[in-house]
XYZ file of C-alpha atoms in Angstrom:
73
model
C 63.848 195.378 121.716
C 62.732 192.905 124.352
C 59.918 190.436 123.687
C 57.906 191.836 126.602
C 57.983 195.290 124.974
C 56.823 193.904 121.617
C 53.996 192.055 123.385
C 52.915 195.187 125.246
C 52.994 197.352 122.121
C 51.268 194.779 119.878
C 48.240 194.239 122.107
C 48.419 190.466 121.641
C 48.177 188.222 124.675
C 51.468 187.172 126.201
C 50.554 183.470 126.075
C 49.704 183.666 122.364
C 53.031 185.298 121.493
C 55.023 182.787 123.533
C 53.120 179.949 121.851
C 54.249 181.360 118.493
C 57.845 181.740 119.670
C 57.940 178.223 121.139
C 56.444 176.652 118.004
C 53.123 175.585 119.532
C 51.221 178.016 117.311
C 52.651 177.491 113.843
C 50.312 179.535 111.647
C 49.406 182.851 113.255
C 46.908 184.926 111.300
C 47.849 187.830 109.060
C 46.447 190.350 111.542
C 48.554 188.887 114.364
C 51.701 189.106 112.243
C 50.924 192.724 111.374
C 50.301 193.537 115.046
C 53.623 191.973 116.034
C 55.442 193.878 113.283
C 53.912 197.150 114.466
C 54.737 196.218 118.071
C 58.349 195.631 117.036
C 58.495 199.014 115.226
C 59.250 197.351 111.901
C 59.296 199.482 108.777
C 57.356 198.799 105.554
C 59.832 196.343 104.025
C 60.377 194.481 107.308
C 56.605 194.162 107.757
C 56.251 192.783 104.237
C 59.083 190.326 104.915
C 57.286 189.217 108.090
C 54.066 188.661 106.160
C 55.872 186.652 103.476
C 57.633 184.574 106.126
C 54.231 183.805 107.639
C 52.907 182.699 104.255
C 50.805 185.782 103.510
C 50.874 188.309 100.702
C 52.640 191.642 101.063
C 50.692 194.799 101.880
C 48.660 195.587 98.766
C 48.154 199.128 97.486
C 44.715 198.288 96.073
C 43.319 197.263 99.479
C 42.332 200.307 101.518
C 43.060 198.589 104.844
C 46.568 197.643 103.709
C 47.205 201.238 102.589
C 46.318 202.485 106.081
C 48.619 199.882 107.633
C 51.431 200.865 105.259
C 50.999 204.520 106.223
C 51.100 203.567 109.919
C 54.363 201.654 109.595
């Protein structure tokens, strides 16, 4: 999948994503990582791996919001 397609599907600004990719933005928020994972059509395990890589906890079954995200992916 092309980066432009991930950007379009994630709803994150193009400049923000390119700043992440180029290393100017080193600690994107958990919500941004989740949006990028959804934009890239990642499955549950890939999304959790993305969150861990970003320094965040995996999707948690005891948080209602995380359950909805897990169902969506």
